[in-house]
Amino acid sequence: MSRTDIKEFKRFVTECLMKRYYMDEENAARAVRNSYLSKALADDPDYTMHDTVEEWAGYVYKEQGEVNLLQT
């Protein structure tokens, strides 16, 4: 998977977060950037692509919620 493919996948996840979870673009992009998804794509992008954009958006959203709970 090329860097362009990875960047596009992250963009799709960001867009899904915006549409499905009503996040604004800045927070959605930050959530993707700070999530496990970024590490997974760096470690094994082909394996990461076995899950759909929608599944990854759900994982990122859940992870972001857990981070927010820990910060309060």
XYZ file of N, CA, C and O in Angstrom:
288
model
N 0.848 -1.169 0.000
C 0.000 0.000 0.000
C 0.897 1.236 0.000
O 1.809 1.342 0.798
N 0.597 2.155 -0.864
C 1.409 3.362 -0.989
C 1.021 4.404 0.061
O -0.037 4.299 0.697
N 1.856 5.389 0.201
C 1.568 6.491 1.134
C 0.280 7.219 0.729
O -0.495 7.641 1.587
N 0.078 7.323 -0.565
C -1.138 7.966 -1.061
C -2.368 7.169 -0.650
O -3.380 7.746 -0.231
N -2.286 5.841 -0.750
C -3.401 4.979 -0.336
C -3.687 5.129 1.152
O -4.843 5.184 1.566
N -2.638 5.179 1.952
C -2.799 5.337 3.406
C -3.444 6.680 3.724
O -4.373 6.764 4.530
N -2.962 7.728 3.078
C -3.521 9.062 3.302
C -5.001 9.098 2.913
O -5.828 9.662 3.628
N -5.340 8.470 1.795
C -6.723 8.427 1.342
C -7.605 7.638 2.318
O -8.717 8.047 2.638
N -7.091 6.514 2.823
C -7.846 5.710 3.786
C -8.134 6.522 5.039
O -9.263 6.531 5.543
N -7.124 7.236 5.535
C -7.324 8.082 6.714
C -8.358 9.175 6.433
O -9.177 9.504 7.293
N -8.333 9.715 5.227
C -9.304 10.751 4.861
C -10.717 10.173 4.853
O -11.656 10.802 5.347
N -10.862 8.959 4.331
C -12.179 8.321 4.325
C -12.680 8.072 5.752
O -13.856 8.260 6.041
N -11.789 7.647 6.634
C -12.183 7.425 8.031
C -12.590 8.755 8.665
O -13.593 8.829 9.378
N -11.836 9.800 8.386
C -12.165 11.127 8.903
C -13.548 11.562 8.428
O -14.375 12.035 9.216
N -13.818 11.378 7.141
C -15.126 11.748 6.593
C -16.251 10.924 7.218
O -17.329 11.450 7.498
N -15.980 9.665 7.464
C -16.982 8.804 8.090
C -17.268 9.276 9.515
O -18.431 9.291 9.943
N -16.248 9.660 10.253
C -16.447 10.189 11.603
C -17.315 11.450 11.566
O -18.173 11.647 12.431
N -17.082 12.265 10.566
C -17.851 13.500 10.441
C -19.320 13.199 10.131
O -20.216 13.818 10.715
N -19.566 12.262 9.255
C -20.935 11.964 8.832
C -21.687 11.112 9.847
O -22.843 11.378 10.158
N -21.030 10.094 10.354
C -21.716 9.131 11.228
C -21.807 9.622 12.673
O -22.794 9.384 13.355
N -20.758 10.298 13.143
C -20.701 10.698 14.553
C -20.764 12.211 14.740
O -20.556 12.706 15.843
N -21.023 12.931 13.672
C -21.218 14.384 13.712
C -20.040 15.131 14.331
O -20.226 16.113 15.046
N -18.851 14.648 14.054
C -17.650 15.336 14.514
C -17.287 16.412 13.497
O -17.530 16.244 12.306
N -16.694 17.511 13.966
C -16.225 18.491 13.001
C -14.904 17.984 12.404
O -14.288 17.053 12.920
N -14.507 18.579 11.308
C -13.345 18.079 10.563
C -12.065 18.093 11.393
O -11.285 17.144 11.355
N -11.846 19.145 12.143
C -10.629 19.260 12.944
C -10.542 18.150 13.992
O -9.505 17.489 14.135
N -11.618 17.925 14.726
C -11.616 16.888 15.758
C -11.551 15.494 15.157
O -10.893 14.610 15.713
N -12.212 15.283 14.031
C -12.170 13.977 13.373
C -10.755 13.675 12.886
O -10.239 12.569 13.090
N -10.120 14.653 12.268
C -8.749 14.455 11.778
C -7.783 14.207 12.942
O -6.902 13.353 12.855
N -7.966 14.934 14.038
C -7.118 14.745 15.217
C -7.326 13.362 15.813
O -6.375 12.681 16.201
N -8.575 12.922 15.873
C -8.884 11.592 16.418
C -8.206 10.508 15.582
O -7.624 9.568 16.130
N -8.266 10.626 14.266
C -7.623 9.644 13.383
C -6.112 9.684 13.585
O -5.457 8.648 13.726
N -5.544 10.874 13.597
C -4.093 11.034 13.735
C -3.575 10.452 15.057
O -2.513 9.840 15.098
N -4.347 10.609 16.129
C -3.901 10.167 17.457
C -4.364 8.761 17.811
O -4.091 8.287 18.914
N -5.035 8.093 16.901
C -5.608 6.780 17.199
C -4.646 5.641 16.876
O -3.609 5.835 16.231
N -5.075 4.470 17.286
C -4.325 3.251 16.968
C -4.271 3.018 15.457
O -3.337 2.397 14.963
N -5.237 3.533 14.720
C -5.265 3.359 13.265
C -3.954 3.820 12.632
O -3.411 3.130 11.766
N -3.433 4.947 13.044
C -2.184 5.452 12.465
C -1.037 4.488 12.704
O -0.241 4.223 11.803
N -0.951 3.944 13.905
C 0.105 2.979 14.214
C -0.102 1.698 13.413
O 0.841 1.147 12.856
N -1.334 1.240 13.327
C -1.635 0.011 12.590
C -1.293 0.162 11.113
O -0.737 -0.756 10.498
N -1.608 1.319 10.544
C -1.286 1.548 9.134
C 0.226 1.601 8.919
O 0.717 1.151 7.887
N 0.959 2.131 9.874
C 2.410 2.176 9.756
C 3.022 0.785 9.902
O 3.966 0.430 9.193
N 2.460 -0.013 10.812
C 3.010 -1.351 11.084
C 2.654 -2.366 10.002
O 3.502 -3.140 9.573
N 1.402 -2.403 9.589
C 0.950 -3.410 8.626
C -0.279 -2.905 7.880
O -1.413 -3.278 8.196
N -0.075 -2.051 6.896
C -1.211 -1.435 6.212
C -2.116 -2.440 5.503
O -3.335 -2.259 5.481
N -1.570 -3.496 4.962
C -2.413 -4.463 4.254
C -3.358 -5.183 5.212
O -4.523 -5.395 4.897
N -2.873 -5.534 6.392
C -3.730 -6.181 7.386
C -4.801 -5.213 7.876
O -5.960 -5.584 8.056
N -4.411 -3.969 8.063
C -5.334 -2.944 8.543
C -6.511 -2.775 7.585
O -7.639 -2.546 8.011
N -6.254 -2.948 6.306
C -7.280 -2.738 5.294
C -8.328 -3.859 5.266
O -9.299 -3.776 4.542
N -8.152 -4.900 6.077
C -9.156 -5.957 6.138
C -10.454 -5.463 6.777
O -11.515 -6.028 6.533
N -10.366 -4.429 7.605
C -11.562 -3.833 8.198
C -12.010 -2.663 7.319
O -11.191 -1.986 6.699
N -13.293 -2.418 7.292
C -13.839 -1.347 6.457
C -13.587 0.020 7.089
O -13.266 0.134 8.282
N -13.792 1.038 6.276
C -13.682 2.413 6.755
C -14.656 2.639 7.908
O -14.304 3.252 8.931
N -15.865 2.122 7.765
C -16.879 2.306 8.801
C -16.478 1.629 10.107
O -16.707 2.178 11.191
N -15.894 0.430 10.000
C -15.428 -0.255 11.218
C -14.324 0.543 11.891
O -14.338 0.718 13.121
N -13.367 1.034 11.103
C -12.285 1.826 11.691
C -12.808 3.126 12.299
O -12.337 3.554 13.349
N -13.791 3.740 11.665
C -14.373 4.955 12.242
C -14.979 4.645 13.601
O -14.825 5.420 14.555
N -15.645 3.508 13.719
C -16.204 3.096 15.003
C -15.125 2.863 16.045
O -15.262 3.278 17.200
N -14.032 2.207 15.638
C -12.920 1.964 16.570
C -12.312 3.289 17.039
O -12.034 3.472 18.229
N -12.097 4.198 16.091
C -11.493 5.496 16.423
C -12.424 6.287 17.335
O -11.981 6.885 18.322
N -13.716 6.283 17.041
C -14.685 7.012 17.855
C -14.712 6.463 19.280
O -14.691 7.228 20.252
N -14.726 5.155 19.396
C -14.724 4.521 20.721
C -13.433 4.850 21.471
O -13.463 5.188 22.654
N -12.312 4.761 20.772
C -11.022 5.080 21.395
C -10.993 6.537 21.851
O -10.525 6.839 22.947
N -11.506 7.434 21.037
C -11.543 8.857 21.381
C -12.411 9.083 22.616
O -12.058 9.857 23.493
N -13.529 8.392 22.702
C -14.395 8.509 23.867
C -13.717 8.031 25.134
O -13.860 8.639 26.195
N -12.953 6.959 25.034
C -12.228 6.451 26.188
C -11.146 7.429 26.633
O -10.937 7.636 27.827
N -10.465 8.055 25.676
C -9.446 9.041 26.007
C -10.087 10.230 26.712
O -9.574 10.728 27.713
N -11.244 10.671 26.221
C -11.943 11.804 26.837
C -12.377 11.480 28.257
O -12.312 12.337 29.136
N -12.817 10.255 28.490
C -13.213 9.855 29.856
C -12.023 9.872 30.805
O -12.151 10.270 31.958
N -10.871 9.454 30.317
C -9.685 9.422 31.162
C -9.190 10.828 31.492
O -8.562 11.037 32.527
N -9.488 11.782 30.634
C -9.015 13.150 30.848
C -9.904 13.934 31.806
O -9.528 14.985 32.275
N -11.098 13.425 32.091
C -11.998 14.177 32.978
C -11.834 13.767 34.409
O -11.250 12.829 34.788
